[in-house]
Coordinates of C-alpha atoms (C1' of nucleotides) in Angstrom, one line a residue:
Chain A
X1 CA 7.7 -26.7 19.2
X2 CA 5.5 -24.4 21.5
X3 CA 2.3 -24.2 19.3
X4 CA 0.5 -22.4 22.1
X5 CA 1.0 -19.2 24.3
X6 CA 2.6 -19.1 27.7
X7 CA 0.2 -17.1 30.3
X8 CA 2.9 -14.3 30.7
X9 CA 3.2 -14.7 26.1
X10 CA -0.5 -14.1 26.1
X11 CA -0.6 -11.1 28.4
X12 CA 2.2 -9.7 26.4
X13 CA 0.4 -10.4 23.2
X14 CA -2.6 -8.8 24.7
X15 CA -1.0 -6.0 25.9
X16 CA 0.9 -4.9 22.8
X17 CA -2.6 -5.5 20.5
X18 CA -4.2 -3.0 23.3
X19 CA -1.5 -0.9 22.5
X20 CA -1.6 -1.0 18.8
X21 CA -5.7 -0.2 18.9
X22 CA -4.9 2.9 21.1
X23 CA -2.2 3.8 18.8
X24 CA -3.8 3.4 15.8
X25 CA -7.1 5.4 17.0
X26 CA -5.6 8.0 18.6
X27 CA -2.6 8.8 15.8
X28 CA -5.7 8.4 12.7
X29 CA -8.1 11.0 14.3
X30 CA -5.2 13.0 15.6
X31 CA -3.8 13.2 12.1
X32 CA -7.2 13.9 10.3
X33 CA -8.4 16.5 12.7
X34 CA -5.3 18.4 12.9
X35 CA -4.5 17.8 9.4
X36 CA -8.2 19.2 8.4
X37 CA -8.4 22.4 10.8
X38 CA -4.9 23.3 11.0
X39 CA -2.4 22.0 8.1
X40 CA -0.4 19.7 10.5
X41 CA 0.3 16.1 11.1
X42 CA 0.8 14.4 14.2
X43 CA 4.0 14.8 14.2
X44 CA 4.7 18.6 13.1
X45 CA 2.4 19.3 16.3
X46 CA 4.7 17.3 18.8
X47 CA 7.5 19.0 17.2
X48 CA 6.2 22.6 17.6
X49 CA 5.1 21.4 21.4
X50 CA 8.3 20.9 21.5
X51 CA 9.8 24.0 20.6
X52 CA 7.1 25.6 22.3
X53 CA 8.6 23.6 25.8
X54 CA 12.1 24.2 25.1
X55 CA 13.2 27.9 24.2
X56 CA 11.6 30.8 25.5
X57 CA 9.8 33.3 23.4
X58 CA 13.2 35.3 22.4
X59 CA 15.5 32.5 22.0
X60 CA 17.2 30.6 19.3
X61 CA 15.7 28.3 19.2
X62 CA 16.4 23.8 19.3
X63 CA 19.0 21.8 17.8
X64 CA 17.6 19.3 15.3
X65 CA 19.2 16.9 17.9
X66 CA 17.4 18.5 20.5
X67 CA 13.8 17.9 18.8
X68 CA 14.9 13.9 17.4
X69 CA 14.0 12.4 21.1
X70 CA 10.5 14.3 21.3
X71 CA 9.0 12.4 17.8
X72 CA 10.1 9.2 17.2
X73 CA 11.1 9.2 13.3
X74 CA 14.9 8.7 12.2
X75 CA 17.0 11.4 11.2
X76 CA 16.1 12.4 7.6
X77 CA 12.1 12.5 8.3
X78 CA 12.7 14.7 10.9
X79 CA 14.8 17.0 8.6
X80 CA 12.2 16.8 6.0
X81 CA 9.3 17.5 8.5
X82 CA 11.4 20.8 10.1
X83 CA 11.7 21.6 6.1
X84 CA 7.8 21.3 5.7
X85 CA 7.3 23.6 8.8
X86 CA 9.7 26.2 7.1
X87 CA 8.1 26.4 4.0
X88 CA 4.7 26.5 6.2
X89 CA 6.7 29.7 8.0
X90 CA 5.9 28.3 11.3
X91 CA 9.2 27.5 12.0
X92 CA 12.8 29.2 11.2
X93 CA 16.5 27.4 10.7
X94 CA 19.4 29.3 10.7
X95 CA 23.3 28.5 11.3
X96 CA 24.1 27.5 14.8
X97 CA 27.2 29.8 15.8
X98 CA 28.9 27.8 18.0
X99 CA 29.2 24.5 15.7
X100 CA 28.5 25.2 12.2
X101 CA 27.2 21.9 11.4
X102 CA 24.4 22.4 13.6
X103 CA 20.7 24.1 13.0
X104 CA 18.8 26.2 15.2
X105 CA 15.2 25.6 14.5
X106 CA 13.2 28.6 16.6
X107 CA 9.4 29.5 16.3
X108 CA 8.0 32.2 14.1
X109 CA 5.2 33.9 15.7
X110 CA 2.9 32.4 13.2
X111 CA 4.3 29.0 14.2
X112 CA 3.3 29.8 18.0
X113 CA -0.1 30.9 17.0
X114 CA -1.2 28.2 15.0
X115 CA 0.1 25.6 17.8
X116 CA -1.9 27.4 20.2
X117 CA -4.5 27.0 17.8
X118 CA -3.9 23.3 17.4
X119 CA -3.5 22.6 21.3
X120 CA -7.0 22.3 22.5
X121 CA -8.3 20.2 19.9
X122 CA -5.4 18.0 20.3
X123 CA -5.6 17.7 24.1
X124 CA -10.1 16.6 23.0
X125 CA -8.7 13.8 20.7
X126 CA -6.5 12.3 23.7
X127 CA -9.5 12.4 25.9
X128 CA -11.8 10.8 23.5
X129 CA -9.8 8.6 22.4
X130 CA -7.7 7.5 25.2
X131 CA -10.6 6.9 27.2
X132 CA -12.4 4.2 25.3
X133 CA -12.0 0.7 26.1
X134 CA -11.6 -1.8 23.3
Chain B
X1 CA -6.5 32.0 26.4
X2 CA -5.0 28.4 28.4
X3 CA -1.6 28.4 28.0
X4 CA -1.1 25.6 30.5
X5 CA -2.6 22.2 30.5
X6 CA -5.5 21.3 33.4
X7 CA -4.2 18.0 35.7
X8 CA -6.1 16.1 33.5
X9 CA -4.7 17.3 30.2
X10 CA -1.4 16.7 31.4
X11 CA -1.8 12.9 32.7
X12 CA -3.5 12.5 29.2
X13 CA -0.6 13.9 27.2
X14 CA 2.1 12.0 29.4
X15 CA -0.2 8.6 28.7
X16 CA -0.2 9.7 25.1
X17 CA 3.4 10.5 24.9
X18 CA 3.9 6.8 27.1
X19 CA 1.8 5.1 24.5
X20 CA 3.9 6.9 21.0
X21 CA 7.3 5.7 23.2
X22 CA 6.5 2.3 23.6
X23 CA 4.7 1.7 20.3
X24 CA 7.9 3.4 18.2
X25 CA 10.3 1.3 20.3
X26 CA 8.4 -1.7 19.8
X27 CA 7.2 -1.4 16.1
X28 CA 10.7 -0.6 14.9
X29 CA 12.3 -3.7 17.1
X30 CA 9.4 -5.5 15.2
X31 CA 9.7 -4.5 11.9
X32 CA 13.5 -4.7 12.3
X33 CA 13.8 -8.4 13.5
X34 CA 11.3 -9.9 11.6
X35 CA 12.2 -8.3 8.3
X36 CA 16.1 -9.5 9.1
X37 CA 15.1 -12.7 10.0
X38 CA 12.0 -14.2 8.2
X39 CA 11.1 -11.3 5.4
X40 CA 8.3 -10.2 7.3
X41 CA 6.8 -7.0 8.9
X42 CA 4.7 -5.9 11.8
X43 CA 1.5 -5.9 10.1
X44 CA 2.6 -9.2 7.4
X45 CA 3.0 -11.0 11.1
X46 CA -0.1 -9.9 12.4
X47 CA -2.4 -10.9 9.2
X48 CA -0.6 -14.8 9.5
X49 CA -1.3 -15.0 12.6
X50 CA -4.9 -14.0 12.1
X51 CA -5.3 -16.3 9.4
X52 CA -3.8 -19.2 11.8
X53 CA -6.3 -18.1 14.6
X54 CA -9.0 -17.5 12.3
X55 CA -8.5 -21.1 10.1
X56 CA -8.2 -24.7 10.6
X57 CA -5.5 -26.5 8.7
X58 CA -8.1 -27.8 5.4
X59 CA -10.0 -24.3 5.9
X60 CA -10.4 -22.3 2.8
X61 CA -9.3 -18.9 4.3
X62 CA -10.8 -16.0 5.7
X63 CA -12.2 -12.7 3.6
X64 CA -10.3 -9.7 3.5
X65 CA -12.8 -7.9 5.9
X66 CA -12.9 -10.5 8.3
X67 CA -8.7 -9.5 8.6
X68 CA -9.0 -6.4 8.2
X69 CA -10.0 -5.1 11.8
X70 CA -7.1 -6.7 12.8
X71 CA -4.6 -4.6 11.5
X72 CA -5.0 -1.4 11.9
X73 CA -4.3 0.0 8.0
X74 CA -7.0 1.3 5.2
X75 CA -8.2 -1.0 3.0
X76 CA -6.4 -0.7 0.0
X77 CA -3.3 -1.1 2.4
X78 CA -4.4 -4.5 3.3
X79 CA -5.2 -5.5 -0.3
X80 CA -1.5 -4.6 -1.5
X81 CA -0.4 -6.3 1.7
X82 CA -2.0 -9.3 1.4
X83 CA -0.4 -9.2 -2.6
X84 CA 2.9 -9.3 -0.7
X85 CA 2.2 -12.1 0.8
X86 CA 0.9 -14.0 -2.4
X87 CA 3.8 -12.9 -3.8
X88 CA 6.1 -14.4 -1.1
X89 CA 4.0 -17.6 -1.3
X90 CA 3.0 -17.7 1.9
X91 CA -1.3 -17.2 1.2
X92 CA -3.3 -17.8 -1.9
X93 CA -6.4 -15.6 -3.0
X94 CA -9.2 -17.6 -4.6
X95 CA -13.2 -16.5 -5.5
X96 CA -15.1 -17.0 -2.9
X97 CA -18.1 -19.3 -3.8
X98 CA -21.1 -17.5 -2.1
X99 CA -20.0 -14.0 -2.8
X100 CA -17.9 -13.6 -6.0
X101 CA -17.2 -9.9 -5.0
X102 CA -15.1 -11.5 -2.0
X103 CA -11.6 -13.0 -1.9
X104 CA -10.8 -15.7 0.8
X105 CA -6.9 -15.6 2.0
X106 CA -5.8 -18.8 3.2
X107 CA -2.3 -19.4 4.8
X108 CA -0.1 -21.7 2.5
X109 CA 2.2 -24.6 4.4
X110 CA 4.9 -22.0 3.8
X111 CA 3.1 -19.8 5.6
X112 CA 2.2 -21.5 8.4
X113 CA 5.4 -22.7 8.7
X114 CA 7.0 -19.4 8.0
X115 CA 4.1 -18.0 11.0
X116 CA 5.6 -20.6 13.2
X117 CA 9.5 -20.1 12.8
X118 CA 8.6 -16.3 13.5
X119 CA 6.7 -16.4 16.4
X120 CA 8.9 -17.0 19.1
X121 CA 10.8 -14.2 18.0
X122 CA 7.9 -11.9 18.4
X123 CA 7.2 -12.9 21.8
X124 CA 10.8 -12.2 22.6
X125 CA 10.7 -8.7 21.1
X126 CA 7.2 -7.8 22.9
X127 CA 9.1 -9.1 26.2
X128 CA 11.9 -7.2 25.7
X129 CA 10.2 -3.6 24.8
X130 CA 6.8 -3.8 26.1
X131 CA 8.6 -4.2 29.6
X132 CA 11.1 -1.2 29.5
X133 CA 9.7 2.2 31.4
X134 CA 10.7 5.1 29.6
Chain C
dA1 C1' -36.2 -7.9 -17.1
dG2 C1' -34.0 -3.1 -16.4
dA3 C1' -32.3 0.5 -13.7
dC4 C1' -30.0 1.9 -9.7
dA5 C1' -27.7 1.9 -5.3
dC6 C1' -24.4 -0.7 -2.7
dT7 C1' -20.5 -3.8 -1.5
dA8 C1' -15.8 -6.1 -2.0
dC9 C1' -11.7 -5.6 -3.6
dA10 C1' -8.0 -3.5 -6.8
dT11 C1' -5.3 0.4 -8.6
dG12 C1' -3.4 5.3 -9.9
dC13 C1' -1.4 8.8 -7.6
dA14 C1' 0.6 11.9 -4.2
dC15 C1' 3.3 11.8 -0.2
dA16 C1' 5.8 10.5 4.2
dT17 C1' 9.2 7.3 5.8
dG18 C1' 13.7 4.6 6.3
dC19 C1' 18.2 3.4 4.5
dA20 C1' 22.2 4.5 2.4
dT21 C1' 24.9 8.1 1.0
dC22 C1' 26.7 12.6 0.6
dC23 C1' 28.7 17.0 2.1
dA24 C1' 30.5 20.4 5.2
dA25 C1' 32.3 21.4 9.8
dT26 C1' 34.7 19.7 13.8
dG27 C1' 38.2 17.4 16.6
dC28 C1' 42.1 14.8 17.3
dA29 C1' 46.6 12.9 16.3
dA30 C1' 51.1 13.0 14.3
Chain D
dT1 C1' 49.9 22.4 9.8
dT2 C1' 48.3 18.1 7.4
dG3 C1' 45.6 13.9 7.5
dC4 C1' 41.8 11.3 9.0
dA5 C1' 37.9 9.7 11.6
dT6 C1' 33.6 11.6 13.4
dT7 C1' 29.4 14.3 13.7
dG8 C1' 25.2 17.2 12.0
dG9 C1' 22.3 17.5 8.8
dA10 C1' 20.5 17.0 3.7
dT11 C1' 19.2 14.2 -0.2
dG12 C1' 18.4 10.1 -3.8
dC13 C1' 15.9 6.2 -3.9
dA14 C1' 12.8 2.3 -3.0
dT15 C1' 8.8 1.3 -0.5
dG16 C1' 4.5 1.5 2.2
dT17 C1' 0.4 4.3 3.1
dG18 C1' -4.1 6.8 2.5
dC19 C1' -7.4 8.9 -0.6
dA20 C1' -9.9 8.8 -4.5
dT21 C1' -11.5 6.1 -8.1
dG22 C1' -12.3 2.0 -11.0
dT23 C1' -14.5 -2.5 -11.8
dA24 C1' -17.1 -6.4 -11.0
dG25 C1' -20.7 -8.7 -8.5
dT26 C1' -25.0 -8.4 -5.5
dG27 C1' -29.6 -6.8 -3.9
dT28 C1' -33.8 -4.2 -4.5
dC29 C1' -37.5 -1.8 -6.4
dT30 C1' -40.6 -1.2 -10.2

DNA sequence: AGACACTACATGCACATGCATCCAATGCAA
DNA sequence: TTGCATTGGATGCATGTGCATGTAGTGTCT
């Protein structure tokens, strides 16, 4: 029974606790200071990035299948975070014509000015908090 | 107004959204195999194998804080965590001598062997995810 | 000793998440 | 067309998390 590490096992091992510290910083402040001076989580901001990328300012919008790639969160958290944005009126879901099983989830203009609200303070967490060592 | 990211900004969001991939694929792989297989999750792992690092075999355990910079979670995480793992019977919580406000966690046989049985399997998954690009 | 601030951990509560399931719409086969 | 498997998304439920707070023990100052 291998009671110690392999070089390569303790690289990985280092790697992925790297990783986790990064993660753990980054996402925490993230959430607070978005959270704080703009109602959103982590995760409604890379969602409205998202939209914000993908449809231009008089389309239709994403399919929920479109956005499920972009945050990595199963199926029913995304449809209950694309809920919380409605109710916030940042985002809108209507009927998709061509398959009726589908949602279009589009921007509101409020949704586009409160990411660009969000976007610079989010871009100064990642540089503080990417940059450190440890 | 910037409505388009510096150079800089955008290597830090494409690190960022590198980092998110790579921890959601490897946290869920984690959390997946080692619940299936031995009952345990990504953070449960990471406080055993703390507490093997962090003990010798007739030690009396480490305090919470000392295992708490480990994983990255808020305190009153850790305490319910480490009640799970009581629970499962794989550490024991006893007054600490010098400071009665303390606890000291020490691993049980069960849970060094139950550390040992799952650690090859969290090599593998680290291997397997940590190498992937995307 | 007595009062008070502080520390270490536990707990009530609100909320986000994943899993399983459900429902409606679609597509395909007979 | 009818029947049935499949897909897109929503929802009930159990669980894990953070925040605020509670409780007990410690240290300090007078």
């Amino acid at each position: 029974m291998a009671e110690l590490d392999s070089p390569e096992e303790a690289g990985l091992v280092a790697q992925w606790r790297d990783l986790l510290a990064r993660h753990a910083r980054t996402a925490c402040l993230l959430d607070r200071e978005l959270g704080e001076k703009h109602g959103l989580g982590m995760s409604e901001f890379e969602v409205l990035e998202r939209l914000v990328e993908g449809c231009e300012s008089g389309d239709k919008g994403l399919r929920v299948q479109e956005l499920a790639p972009t945050v990595h969160l199963s199926q029913s958290a995304l449809s209950r975070l694309i809920g919380r944005l409605e109710k916030a009126g940042l985002v809108t879901r209507a009927m998709c014509a061509a398959d009726r099983r589908g949602i279009q989830v589009a921007l509101t203009e409020e949704g586009r000015r409160c990411y660009a609200e969000a976007r610079a303070l989010h871009r100064e967490v990642l540089s503080l908090t990417l940059a450190e060592e440890p």
